Amino acid sequence: MKQYVIIGNGVAAAGCIEGIRSADPNGAVTVVSAERHPVYCRPLISYYLEGKTDIERMQYRDAGFYEQNGCRVLYGKSAVRLDAAAKTVELDDGTILPYDSLCVAAGSSPFLPPLEGLETVEKTFTFMTLDDAKHLNEMLGETNDKRVLIVGAGLIGLKCAEGICQRVSELTVIDLAPRILPNVLTEVPAAIIQKHIESKGVKFLLGDSVAQFEPAKAHLKNGGTIDFDILVVAVGVRPNTEL
C-alpha cells in the first residue's frame, strides 16, 4: 500500500486528495494541517464577519469528505523538515511520517513589514485565515464603536474592509500606492471602485504610509496621525517555502 503525505489542508490539498483517489482507491493518505479546521473557502471570511454566512456554510467539502476518502488528518501540526533520501517528513511535535509520494501545498502567510513600533500595538491582526476572522470578530464585538486602521489597499485589505465597515465607528485604509488595488486595476476603474467603497463610510489615505506606531496611534510619513483601536496589517503574502 502506497503512503501519501499532503502538507497543507486548503483547496489545493482537497484537489490532491481527490486526484489520488481517482488513481489509487486504497493508498494511505495523511494530511498535515496547521489550521484546526477542515478545508474551507478562504475568500468567504469577510462574509462571515458581515454575518452573511457561517462556519458550516464556509466548508469547501461536506463533513464526511476526509472519512469518505480514507484520509487521516493531523490538525494543529506543521511540517518542519523533509528528508528526500529517506522519504520522511518530520512534524513540529517530533512525529516522523514516511511517504512514497509527497505533495507540498503549504500556501502562503501574511507579510508583516518591519514597521517601527508595530510590536507595541496590542490588537494587531492579519486577515488570511478563519481564525483571523474569528479573533477580529471577537474584538469588534456588538457595539460598533471601534476605530479600525487597515494598512494595505489590495485585495486582502479591501476584503477585510468589506467585512467590517458596517461594524465600526471609523475605518481608514492606508496604502503607499496612489490608488486602490494597484496590482489589479488601472487608474479609472480603481477610482470608480474607491468612490463606491467611500460611500460605505470607508476613508482612504493613498500615497502615504506609516512611519511609526504607538500602541493606539499611527504616525504617518506625511506628518499626519491616525488614532485607532484595532490594526489590520494586509500588505501582502509570502509563499511558505521554509521546507
Short mmCIF file of C-alpha atoms in Angstrom, two decimals:
data_model
loop_
_atom_site.label_atom_id
_atom_site.label_comp_id
_atom_site.label_asym_id
_atom_site.label_seq_id
_atom_site.Cartn_x
_atom_site.Cartn_y
_atom_site.Cartn_z
CA MET A 1 0.00 0.00 0.00
CA LYS A 2 1.40 3.39 -1.01
CA GLN A 3 1.82 6.11 1.59
CA TYR A 4 0.77 9.60 0.52
CA VAL A 5 1.52 12.69 2.63
CA ILE A 6 -0.02 16.08 1.88
CA ILE A 7 1.38 19.13 3.67
CA GLY A 8 -1.38 21.72 3.87
CA ASN A 9 -5.15 21.47 4.13
CA GLY A 10 -6.54 24.09 1.78
CA VAL A 11 -8.30 23.89 -1.56
CA ALA A 12 -5.15 22.57 -3.27
CA ALA A 13 -4.93 19.73 -0.75
CA ALA A 14 -8.59 18.81 -1.32
CA GLY A 15 -7.93 18.62 -5.06
CA CYS A 16 -4.87 16.47 -4.40
CA ILE A 17 -6.91 14.06 -2.25
CA GLU A 18 -9.50 13.70 -4.98
CA GLY A 19 -6.79 13.22 -7.59
CA ILE A 20 -5.10 10.49 -5.56
CA ARG A 21 -8.37 8.66 -5.02
CA SER A 22 -9.18 8.77 -8.74
CA ALA A 23 -5.96 6.83 -9.38
CA ASP A 24 -5.46 4.84 -6.17
CA PRO A 25 -8.51 3.96 -4.04
CA ASN A 26 -6.51 2.03 -1.45
CA GLY A 27 -3.34 4.00 -0.58
CA ALA A 28 -2.93 5.59 2.86
CA VAL A 29 -3.37 9.39 2.76
CA THR A 30 -2.18 11.61 5.61
CA VAL A 31 -2.89 15.34 5.63
CA VAL A 32 -0.80 17.70 7.80
CA SER A 33 -2.98 20.69 8.73
CA ALA A 34 -1.54 23.67 10.61
CA GLU A 35 -5.06 25.04 10.97
CA ARG A 36 -7.51 23.22 13.20
CA HIS A 37 -10.36 23.39 10.70
CA PRO A 38 -11.47 21.19 7.80
CA VAL A 39 -10.86 22.70 4.37
CA TYR A 40 -12.92 25.88 3.91
CA CYS A 41 -13.40 28.65 1.33
CA ARG A 42 -10.91 31.27 2.44
CA PRO A 43 -12.43 34.22 0.48
CA LEU A 44 -15.64 33.84 2.50
CA ILE A 45 -14.11 35.00 5.78
CA SER A 46 -15.18 38.60 5.06
CA TYR A 47 -18.78 37.42 4.63
CA TYR A 48 -18.51 35.62 7.96
CA LEU A 49 -17.66 38.98 9.58
CA GLU A 50 -20.63 40.58 7.81
CA GLY A 51 -22.95 37.88 9.09
CA LYS A 52 -23.79 36.77 5.55
CA THR A 53 -22.53 33.23 6.13
CA ASP A 54 -21.48 30.93 8.96
CA ILE A 55 -18.65 28.50 9.52
CA GLU A 56 -20.68 25.49 8.41
CA ARG A 57 -21.55 27.06 5.06
CA MET A 58 -17.92 28.05 4.52
CA GLN A 59 -16.83 24.42 4.27
CA TYR A 60 -15.32 23.57 0.88
CA ARG A 61 -16.35 19.91 1.12
CA ASP A 62 -19.05 18.17 3.14
CA ALA A 63 -18.48 16.97 6.69
CA GLY A 64 -17.62 13.41 5.65
CA PHE A 65 -15.06 14.35 3.00
CA TYR A 66 -11.96 13.01 4.75
CA GLU A 67 -13.61 9.86 6.04
CA GLN A 68 -15.15 9.10 2.65
CA ASN A 69 -11.73 9.44 1.05
CA GLY A 70 -9.96 7.37 3.72
CA CYS A 71 -7.78 10.25 4.92
CA ARG A 72 -6.07 10.77 8.25
CA VAL A 73 -5.86 14.48 9.11
CA LEU A 74 -3.35 15.73 11.69
CA TYR A 75 -4.85 19.03 12.85
CA GLY A 76 -2.71 21.70 14.50
CA LYS A 77 0.52 20.18 13.17
CA SER A 78 3.21 21.65 10.94
CA ALA A 79 5.94 20.04 8.88
CA VAL A 80 9.39 21.32 9.84
CA ARG A 81 11.80 19.11 7.88
CA LEU A 82 11.87 16.92 4.78
CA ASP A 83 14.31 14.09 4.18
CA ALA A 84 14.05 13.32 0.49
CA ALA A 85 16.58 10.49 0.65
CA ALA A 86 14.74 8.68 3.46
CA LYS A 87 11.32 9.84 2.16
CA THR A 88 10.17 11.14 5.52
CA VAL A 89 8.51 14.28 6.88
CA GLU A 90 9.22 15.48 10.42
CA LEU A 91 6.47 17.38 12.23
CA ASP A 92 6.80 20.06 14.90
CA ASP A 93 5.96 17.54 17.63
CA GLY A 94 8.73 15.18 16.50
CA THR A 95 6.47 12.76 14.62
CA ILE A 96 8.12 11.17 11.57
CA LEU A 97 5.84 10.39 8.62
CA PRO A 98 7.15 8.07 5.89
CA TYR A 99 5.89 8.61 2.36
CA ASP A 100 6.05 7.16 -1.12
CA SER A 101 4.58 10.32 -2.67
CA LEU A 102 4.58 13.80 -1.17
CA CYS A 103 2.59 16.93 -2.04
CA VAL A 104 3.64 20.25 -0.52
CA ALA A 105 0.58 22.52 -0.65
CA ALA A 106 1.55 24.78 2.24
CA GLY A 107 0.10 28.01 0.83
CA SER A 108 1.27 31.41 2.00
CA SER A 109 1.49 33.58 5.12
CA PRO A 110 0.85 37.29 5.70
CA PHE A 111 3.86 39.52 5.24
CA LEU A 112 4.49 41.78 8.23
CA PRO A 113 6.73 44.66 7.18
CA PRO A 114 9.36 46.00 9.61
CA LEU A 115 7.26 48.95 10.78
CA GLU A 116 8.70 50.81 13.75
CA GLY A 117 6.67 50.31 16.90
CA LEU A 118 4.42 47.61 15.43
CA GLU A 119 5.22 45.33 18.36
CA THR A 120 3.68 47.89 20.75
CA VAL A 121 0.20 47.57 19.21
CA GLU A 122 -1.75 45.05 21.26
CA LYS A 123 -4.71 44.48 18.94
CA THR A 124 -2.94 43.70 15.67
CA PHE A 125 -4.48 41.30 13.16
CA THR A 126 -3.79 39.83 9.78
CA PHE A 127 -6.63 38.68 7.52
CA MET A 128 -5.83 35.37 5.89
CA THR A 129 -7.50 32.61 7.88
CA LEU A 130 -10.75 31.69 9.56
CA ASP A 131 -9.03 32.09 12.93
CA ASP A 132 -8.01 35.64 11.94
CA ALA A 133 -11.66 36.42 11.19
CA LYS A 134 -12.88 34.81 14.41
CA HIS A 135 -10.42 36.77 16.55
CA LEU A 136 -11.27 40.02 14.76
CA ASN A 137 -14.97 39.27 15.21
CA GLU A 138 -14.43 38.91 18.97
CA MET A 139 -12.54 42.20 19.17
CA LEU A 140 -15.18 44.12 17.22
CA GLY A 141 -17.96 42.88 19.48
CA GLU A 142 -21.53 44.10 19.09
CA THR A 143 -21.14 47.79 19.94
CA ASN A 144 -19.95 49.21 16.59
CA ASP A 145 -17.70 51.65 18.44
CA LYS A 146 -14.21 50.59 17.33
CA ARG A 147 -11.86 52.66 15.19
CA VAL A 148 -10.01 50.40 12.74
CA LEU A 149 -6.93 51.11 10.65
CA ILE A 150 -6.13 48.78 7.75
CA VAL A 151 -2.64 49.01 6.28
CA GLY A 152 -2.93 47.85 2.67
CA ALA A 153 -5.46 48.66 -0.06
CA GLY A 154 -5.04 45.44 -2.02
CA LEU A 155 -7.49 42.56 -2.25
CA ILE A 156 -6.94 41.32 1.30
CA GLY A 157 -7.24 44.76 2.89
CA LEU A 158 -10.38 45.62 0.94
CA LYS A 159 -11.99 42.24 1.68
CA CYS A 160 -11.42 42.98 5.35
CA ALA A 161 -12.88 46.47 4.93
CA GLU A 162 -15.92 44.97 3.21
CA GLY A 163 -16.48 42.60 6.10
CA ILE A 164 -16.28 45.14 8.92
CA CYS A 165 -17.30 48.55 7.51
CA GLN A 166 -20.81 48.34 8.99
CA ARG A 167 -19.50 47.21 12.38
CA VAL A 168 -17.13 50.06 13.27
CA SER A 169 -17.28 53.75 14.12
CA GLU A 170 -14.32 54.67 11.88
CA LEU A 171 -12.49 52.72 9.20
CA THR A 172 -9.36 54.03 7.48
CA VAL A 173 -7.33 52.25 4.79
CA ILE A 174 -3.81 53.48 4.07
CA ASP A 175 -1.53 52.45 1.22
CA LEU A 176 1.70 53.74 -0.26
CA ALA A 177 0.31 53.23 -3.78
CA PRO A 178 -1.55 56.12 -5.44
CA ARG A 179 -4.72 54.02 -5.99
CA ILE A 180 -6.54 51.07 -4.50
CA LEU A 181 -5.93 47.57 -5.87
CA PRO A 182 -2.73 48.77 -7.58
CA ASN A 183 -1.76 45.28 -8.80
CA VAL A 184 -5.18 44.64 -10.28
CA LEU A 185 -6.65 47.89 -11.62
CA THR A 186 -5.58 50.92 -13.62
CA GLU A 187 -6.49 54.45 -12.54
CA VAL A 188 -10.02 54.80 -13.93
CA PRO A 189 -11.64 51.61 -12.61
CA ALA A 190 -9.75 51.98 -9.32
CA ALA A 191 -11.26 55.46 -8.86
CA ILE A 192 -14.76 54.15 -9.59
CA ILE A 193 -14.48 51.35 -7.04
CA GLN A 194 -12.86 53.63 -4.48
CA LYS A 195 -15.78 56.07 -4.74
CA HIS A 196 -18.23 53.23 -4.18
CA ILE A 197 -16.35 51.97 -1.11
CA GLU A 198 -16.12 55.51 0.27
CA SER A 199 -19.91 55.71 0.05
CA LYS A 200 -19.98 52.95 2.69
CA GLY A 201 -18.07 55.16 5.12
CA VAL A 202 -14.51 53.96 4.43
CA LYS A 203 -11.78 56.60 4.36
CA PHE A 204 -8.66 56.15 2.18
CA LEU A 205 -5.22 57.64 2.66
CA LEU A 206 -3.29 56.83 -0.52
CA GLY A 207 0.27 57.69 -1.44
CA ASP A 208 1.20 57.61 2.24
CA SER A 209 2.49 55.09 4.77
CA VAL A 210 3.07 54.61 8.47
CA ALA A 211 6.39 55.91 9.79
CA GLN A 212 5.91 54.75 13.38
CA PHE A 213 3.31 53.10 15.60
CA GLU A 214 2.38 53.84 19.17
CA PRO A 215 0.01 51.44 21.00
CA ALA A 216 -3.10 53.19 19.59
CA LYS A 217 -1.71 55.75 17.15
CA ALA A 218 -0.06 55.71 13.74
CA HIS A 219 2.34 58.49 12.77
CA LEU A 220 2.32 58.92 9.01
CA LYS A 221 5.21 59.84 6.76
CA ASN A 222 3.36 62.94 5.56
CA GLY A 223 3.19 64.20 9.15
CA GLY A 224 -0.39 63.23 9.98
CA THR A 225 -1.59 60.85 12.67
CA ILE A 226 -4.39 58.29 12.97
CA ASP A 227 -5.85 57.10 16.26
CA PHE A 228 -7.21 53.56 16.23
CA ASP A 229 -8.42 50.76 18.46
CA ILE A 230 -7.69 47.85 16.11
CA LEU A 231 -4.96 47.47 13.48
CA VAL A 232 -5.15 45.12 10.49
CA VAL A 233 -1.94 44.60 8.50
CA ALA A 234 -2.77 43.49 4.96
CA VAL A 235 0.22 44.41 2.82
CA GLY A 236 0.53 41.08 1.05
CA VAL A 237 1.59 37.47 1.48
CA ARG A 238 4.71 35.36 1.05
CA PRO A 239 4.75 31.71 -0.04
CA ASN A 240 5.55 29.22 2.70
CA THR A 241 8.86 27.97 1.32
CA GLU A 242 10.62 27.11 4.61
CA LEU A 243 10.66 23.41 3.82
#
